[in-house]
Coordinates of N, CA, C and O in Angstrom, one line a residue:
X1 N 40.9 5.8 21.5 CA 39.8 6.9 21.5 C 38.5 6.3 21.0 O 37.4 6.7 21.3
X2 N 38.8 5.1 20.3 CA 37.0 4.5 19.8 C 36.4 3.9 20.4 O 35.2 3.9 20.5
X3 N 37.5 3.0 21.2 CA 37.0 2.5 22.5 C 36.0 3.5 23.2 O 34.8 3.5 23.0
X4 N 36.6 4.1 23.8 CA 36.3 5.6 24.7 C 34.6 5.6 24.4 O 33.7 5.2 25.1
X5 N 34.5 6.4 22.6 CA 33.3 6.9 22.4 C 32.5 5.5 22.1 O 31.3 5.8 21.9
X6 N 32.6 3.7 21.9 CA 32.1 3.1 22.3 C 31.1 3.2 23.3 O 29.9 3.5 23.4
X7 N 32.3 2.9 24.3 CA 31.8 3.0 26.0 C 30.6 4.2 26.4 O 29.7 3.9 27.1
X8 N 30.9 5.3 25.9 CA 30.5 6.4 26.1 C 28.8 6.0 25.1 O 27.6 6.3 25.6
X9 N 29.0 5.5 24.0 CA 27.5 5.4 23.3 C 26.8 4.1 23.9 O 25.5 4.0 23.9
X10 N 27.3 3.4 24.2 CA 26.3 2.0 25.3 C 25.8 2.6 26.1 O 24.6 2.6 26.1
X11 N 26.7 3.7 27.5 CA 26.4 4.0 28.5 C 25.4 5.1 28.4 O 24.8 5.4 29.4
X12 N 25.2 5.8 27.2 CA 24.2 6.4 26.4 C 22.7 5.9 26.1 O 21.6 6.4 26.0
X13 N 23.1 4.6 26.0 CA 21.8 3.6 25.3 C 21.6 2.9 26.2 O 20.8 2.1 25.8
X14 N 22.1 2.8 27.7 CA 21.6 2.4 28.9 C 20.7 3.4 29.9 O 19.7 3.2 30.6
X15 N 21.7 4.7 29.4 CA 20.9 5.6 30.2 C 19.5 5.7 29.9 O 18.7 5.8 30.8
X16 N 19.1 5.7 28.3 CA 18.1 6.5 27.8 C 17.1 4.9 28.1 O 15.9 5.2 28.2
X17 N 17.4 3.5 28.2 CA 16.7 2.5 28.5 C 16.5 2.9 30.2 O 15.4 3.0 30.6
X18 N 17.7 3.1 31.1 CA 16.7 3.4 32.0 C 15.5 4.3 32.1 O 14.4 4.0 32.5
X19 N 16.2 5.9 31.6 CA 14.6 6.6 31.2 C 13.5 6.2 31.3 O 12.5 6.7 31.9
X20 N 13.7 4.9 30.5 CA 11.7 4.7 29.9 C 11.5 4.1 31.3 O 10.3 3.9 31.5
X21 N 12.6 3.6 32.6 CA 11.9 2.9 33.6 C 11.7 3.8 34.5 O 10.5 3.9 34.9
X22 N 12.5 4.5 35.1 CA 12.6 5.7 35.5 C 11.0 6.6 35.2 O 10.4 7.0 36.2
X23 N 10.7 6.8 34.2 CA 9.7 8.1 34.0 C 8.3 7.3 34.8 O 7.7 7.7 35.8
X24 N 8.0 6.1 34.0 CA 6.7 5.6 34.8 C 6.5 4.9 36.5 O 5.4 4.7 36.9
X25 N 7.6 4.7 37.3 CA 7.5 4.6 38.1 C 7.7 5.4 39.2 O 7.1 5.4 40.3
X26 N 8.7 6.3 38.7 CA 8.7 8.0 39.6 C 7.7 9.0 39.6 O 7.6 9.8 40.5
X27 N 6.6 8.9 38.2 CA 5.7 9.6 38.1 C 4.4 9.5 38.8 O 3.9 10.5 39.2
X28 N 3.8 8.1 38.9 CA 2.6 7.6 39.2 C 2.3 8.4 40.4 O 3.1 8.9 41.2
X29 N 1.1 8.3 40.4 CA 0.3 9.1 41.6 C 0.5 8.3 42.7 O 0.9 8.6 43.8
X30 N 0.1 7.0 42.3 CA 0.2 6.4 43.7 C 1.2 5.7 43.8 O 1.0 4.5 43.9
X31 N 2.5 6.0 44.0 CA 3.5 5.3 44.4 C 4.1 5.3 45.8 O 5.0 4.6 46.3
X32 N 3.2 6.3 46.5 CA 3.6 6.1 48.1 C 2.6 5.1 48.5 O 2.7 4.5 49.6
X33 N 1.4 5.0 47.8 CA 0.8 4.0 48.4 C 1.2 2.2 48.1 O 1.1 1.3 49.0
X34 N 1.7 2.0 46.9 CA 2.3 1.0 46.5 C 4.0 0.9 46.9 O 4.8 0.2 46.3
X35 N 4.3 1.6 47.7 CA 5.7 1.1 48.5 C 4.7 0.5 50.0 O 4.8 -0.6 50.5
X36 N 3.8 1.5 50.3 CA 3.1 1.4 51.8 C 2.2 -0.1 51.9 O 2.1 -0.8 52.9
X37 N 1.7 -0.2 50.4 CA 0.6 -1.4 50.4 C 1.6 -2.7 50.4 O 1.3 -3.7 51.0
X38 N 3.0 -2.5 49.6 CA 3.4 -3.9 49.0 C 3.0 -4.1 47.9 O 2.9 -5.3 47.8
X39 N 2.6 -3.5 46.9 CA 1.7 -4.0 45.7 C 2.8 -4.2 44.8 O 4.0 -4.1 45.1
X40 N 2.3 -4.6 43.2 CA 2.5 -5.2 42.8 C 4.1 -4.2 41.5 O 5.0 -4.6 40.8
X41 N 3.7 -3.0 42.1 CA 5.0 -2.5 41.4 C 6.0 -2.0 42.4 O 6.8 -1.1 42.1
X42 N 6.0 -2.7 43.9 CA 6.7 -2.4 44.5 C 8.4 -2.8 44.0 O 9.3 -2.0 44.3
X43 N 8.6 -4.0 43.1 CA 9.7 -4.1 43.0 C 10.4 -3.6 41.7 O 11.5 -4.0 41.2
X44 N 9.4 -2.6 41.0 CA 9.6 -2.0 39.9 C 11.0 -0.5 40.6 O 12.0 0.0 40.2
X45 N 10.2 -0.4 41.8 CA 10.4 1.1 42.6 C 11.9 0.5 42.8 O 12.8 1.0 42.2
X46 N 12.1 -0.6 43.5 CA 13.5 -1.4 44.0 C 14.5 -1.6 42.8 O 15.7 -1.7 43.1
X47 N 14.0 -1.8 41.6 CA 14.8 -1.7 40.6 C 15.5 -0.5 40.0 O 16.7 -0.2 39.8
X48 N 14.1 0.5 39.8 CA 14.6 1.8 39.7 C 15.9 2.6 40.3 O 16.8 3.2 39.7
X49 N 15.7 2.3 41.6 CA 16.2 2.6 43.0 C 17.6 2.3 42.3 O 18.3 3.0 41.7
X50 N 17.6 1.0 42.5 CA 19.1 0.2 42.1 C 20.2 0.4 40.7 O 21.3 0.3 40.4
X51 N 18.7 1.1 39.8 CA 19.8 1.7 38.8 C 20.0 2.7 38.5 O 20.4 3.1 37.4
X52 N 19.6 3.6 39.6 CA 20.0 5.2 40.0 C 20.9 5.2 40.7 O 21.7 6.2 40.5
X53 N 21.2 4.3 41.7 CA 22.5 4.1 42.3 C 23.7 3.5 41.4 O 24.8 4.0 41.6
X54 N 23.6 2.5 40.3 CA 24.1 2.6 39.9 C 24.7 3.3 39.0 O 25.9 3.3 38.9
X55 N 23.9 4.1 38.1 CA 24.2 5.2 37.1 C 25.1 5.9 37.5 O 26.1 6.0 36.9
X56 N 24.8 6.6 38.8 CA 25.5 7.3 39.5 C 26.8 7.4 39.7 O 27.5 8.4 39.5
X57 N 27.3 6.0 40.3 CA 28.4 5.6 40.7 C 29.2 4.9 39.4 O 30.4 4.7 39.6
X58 N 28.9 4.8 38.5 CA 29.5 4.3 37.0 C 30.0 6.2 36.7 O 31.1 6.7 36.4
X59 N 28.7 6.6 36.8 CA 29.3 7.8 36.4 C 30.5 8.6 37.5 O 31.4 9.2 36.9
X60 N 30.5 8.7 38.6 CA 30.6 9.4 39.3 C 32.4 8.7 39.2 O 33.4 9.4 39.0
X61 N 32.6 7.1 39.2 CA 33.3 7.0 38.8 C 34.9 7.3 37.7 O 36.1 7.4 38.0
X62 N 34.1 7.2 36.4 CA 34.2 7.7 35.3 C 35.2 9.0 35.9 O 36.4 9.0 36.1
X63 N 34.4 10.1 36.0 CA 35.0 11.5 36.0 C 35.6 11.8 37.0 O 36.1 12.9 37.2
X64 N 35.8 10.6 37.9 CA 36.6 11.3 38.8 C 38.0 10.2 38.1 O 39.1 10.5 38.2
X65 N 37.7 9.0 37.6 CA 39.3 8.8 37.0 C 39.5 9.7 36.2 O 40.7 9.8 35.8
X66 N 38.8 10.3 35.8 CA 39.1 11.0 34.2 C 40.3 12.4 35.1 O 41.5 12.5 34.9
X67 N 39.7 12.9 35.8 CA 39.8 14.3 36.9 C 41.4 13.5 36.9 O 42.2 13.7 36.0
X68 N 41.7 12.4 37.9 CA 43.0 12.3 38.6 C 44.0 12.2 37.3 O 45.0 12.9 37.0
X69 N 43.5 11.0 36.6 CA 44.4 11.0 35.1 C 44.8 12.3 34.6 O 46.0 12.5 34.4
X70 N 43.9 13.4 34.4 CA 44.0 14.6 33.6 C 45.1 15.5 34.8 O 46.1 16.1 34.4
X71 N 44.8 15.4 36.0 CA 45.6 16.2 37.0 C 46.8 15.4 37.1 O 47.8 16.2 37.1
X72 N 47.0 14.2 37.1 CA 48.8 13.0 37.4 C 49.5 13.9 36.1 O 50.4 14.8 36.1
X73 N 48.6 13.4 35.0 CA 49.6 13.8 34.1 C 49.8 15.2 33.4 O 50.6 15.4 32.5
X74 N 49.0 16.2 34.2 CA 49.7 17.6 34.5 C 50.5 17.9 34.8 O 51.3 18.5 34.1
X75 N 50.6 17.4 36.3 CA 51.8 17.0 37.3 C 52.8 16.2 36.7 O 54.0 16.7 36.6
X76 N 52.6 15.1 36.2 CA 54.0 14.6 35.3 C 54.6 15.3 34.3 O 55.7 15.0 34.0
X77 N 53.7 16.6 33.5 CA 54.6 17.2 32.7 C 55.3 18.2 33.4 O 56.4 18.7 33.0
X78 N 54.5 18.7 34.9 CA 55.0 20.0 34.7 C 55.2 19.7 36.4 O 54.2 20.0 37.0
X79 N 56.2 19.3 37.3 CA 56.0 18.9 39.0 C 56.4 20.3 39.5 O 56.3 20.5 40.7
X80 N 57.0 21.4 38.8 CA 57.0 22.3 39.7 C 55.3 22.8 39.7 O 55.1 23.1 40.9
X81 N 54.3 22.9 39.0 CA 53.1 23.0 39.2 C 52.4 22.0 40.2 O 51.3 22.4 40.5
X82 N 52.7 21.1 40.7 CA 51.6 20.4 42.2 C 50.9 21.1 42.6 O 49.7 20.7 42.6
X83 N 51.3 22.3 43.3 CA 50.7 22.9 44.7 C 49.5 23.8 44.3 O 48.7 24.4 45.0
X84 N 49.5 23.6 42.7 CA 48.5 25.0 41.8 C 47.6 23.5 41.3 O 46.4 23.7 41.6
X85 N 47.7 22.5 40.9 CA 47.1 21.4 40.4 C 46.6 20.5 42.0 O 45.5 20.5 42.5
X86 N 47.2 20.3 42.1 CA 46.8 19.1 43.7 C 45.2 19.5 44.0 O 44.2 19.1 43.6
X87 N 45.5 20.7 45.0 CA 44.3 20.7 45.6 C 43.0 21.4 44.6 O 42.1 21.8 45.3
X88 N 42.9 21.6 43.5 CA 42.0 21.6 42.9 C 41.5 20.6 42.1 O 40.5 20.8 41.3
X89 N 42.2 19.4 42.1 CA 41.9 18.2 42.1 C 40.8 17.3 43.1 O 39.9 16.6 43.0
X90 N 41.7 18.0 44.2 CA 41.0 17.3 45.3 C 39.2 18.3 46.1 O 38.4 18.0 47.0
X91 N 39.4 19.1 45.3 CA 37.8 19.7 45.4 C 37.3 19.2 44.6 O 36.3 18.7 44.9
X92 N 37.6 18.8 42.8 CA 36.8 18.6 42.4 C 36.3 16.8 41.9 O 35.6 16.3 41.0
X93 N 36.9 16.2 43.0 CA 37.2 14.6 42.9 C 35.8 14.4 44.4 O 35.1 13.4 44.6
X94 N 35.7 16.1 45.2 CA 35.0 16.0 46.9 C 33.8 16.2 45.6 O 32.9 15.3 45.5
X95 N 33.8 17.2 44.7 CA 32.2 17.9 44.1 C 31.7 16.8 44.0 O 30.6 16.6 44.5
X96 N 32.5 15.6 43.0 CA 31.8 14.7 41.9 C 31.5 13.7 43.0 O 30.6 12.9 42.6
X97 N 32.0 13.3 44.4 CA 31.6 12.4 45.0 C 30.1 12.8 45.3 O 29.2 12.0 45.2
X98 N 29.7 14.5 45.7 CA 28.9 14.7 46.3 C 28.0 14.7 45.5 O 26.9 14.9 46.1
X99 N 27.9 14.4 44.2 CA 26.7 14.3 43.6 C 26.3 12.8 43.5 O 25.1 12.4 43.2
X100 N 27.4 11.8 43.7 CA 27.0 10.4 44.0 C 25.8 10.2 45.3 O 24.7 9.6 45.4
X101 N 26.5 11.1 46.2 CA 25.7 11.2 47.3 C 24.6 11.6 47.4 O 23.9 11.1 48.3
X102 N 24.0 13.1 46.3 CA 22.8 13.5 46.4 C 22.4 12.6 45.4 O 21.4 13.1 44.9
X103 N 22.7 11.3 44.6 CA 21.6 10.8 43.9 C 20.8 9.5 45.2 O 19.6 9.0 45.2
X104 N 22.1 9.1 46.2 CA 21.7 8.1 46.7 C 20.4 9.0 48.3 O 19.6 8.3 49.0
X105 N 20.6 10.3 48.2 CA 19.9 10.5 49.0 C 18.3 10.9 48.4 O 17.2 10.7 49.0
X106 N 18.3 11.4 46.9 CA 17.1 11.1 46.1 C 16.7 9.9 46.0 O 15.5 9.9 46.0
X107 N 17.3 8.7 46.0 CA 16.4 7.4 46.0 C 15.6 7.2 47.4 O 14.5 6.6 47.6
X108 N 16.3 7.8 48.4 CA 15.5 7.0 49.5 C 14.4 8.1 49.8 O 13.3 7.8 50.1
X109 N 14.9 9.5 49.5 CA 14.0 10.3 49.9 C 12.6 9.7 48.5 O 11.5 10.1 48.8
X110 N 12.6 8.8 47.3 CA 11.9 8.6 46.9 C 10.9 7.4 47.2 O 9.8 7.2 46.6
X111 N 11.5 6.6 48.1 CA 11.4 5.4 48.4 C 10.6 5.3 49.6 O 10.3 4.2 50.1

């Protein structure tokens, strides 16, 4: 379990370090002109980009092991319960992909 809230306080202290990159380069006025020009914070945008996809998918990962673990071993205490556990597993394993997906469709729609 310390492991756990470890992991959980780094990926805390990563998040909040992307933050500070995240705010100034999503905010700027001219950032459609500096993807358009090539300038000089274009590859700030490409970094950003890359660790919004990443976040994502670290997370998105995460909860969906967390989801199957917590649903297996429902199921292993209790197998006449499957058919009431299964597929509410499997909506909510479809939700958490889908927010992987709306973060990757926010980067390009930012890009």
């Amino acid at each position: 379990m310390k492991k756990l809230y470890m992991i959980g306080k780094t990926l805390a202290g990563l998040f909040g370090a992307y933050l500070l990159l995240v705010s100034p380069a999503m905010a700027s006025e001219g950032a459609a002109a500096v993807a358009t020009d090539g300038g000089d914070k274009a590859w700030l945008k490409m970094l950003v980009a890359g660790l919004t996809i990443t976040a994502a998918a670290i997370g998105g990962a995460m909860a969906q092991g967390k989801t199957a673990s917590t649903a297996l071993e429902a199921i292993g205490r209790n197998p006449s319960a499957q058919n009431k556990i299964f597929v509410p597993m499997i909506v909510a394993l479809a939700l958490i992909e889908s927010l992987v997906i709306y973060a990757l469709v926010v980067v390009f729609a930012k890009m």
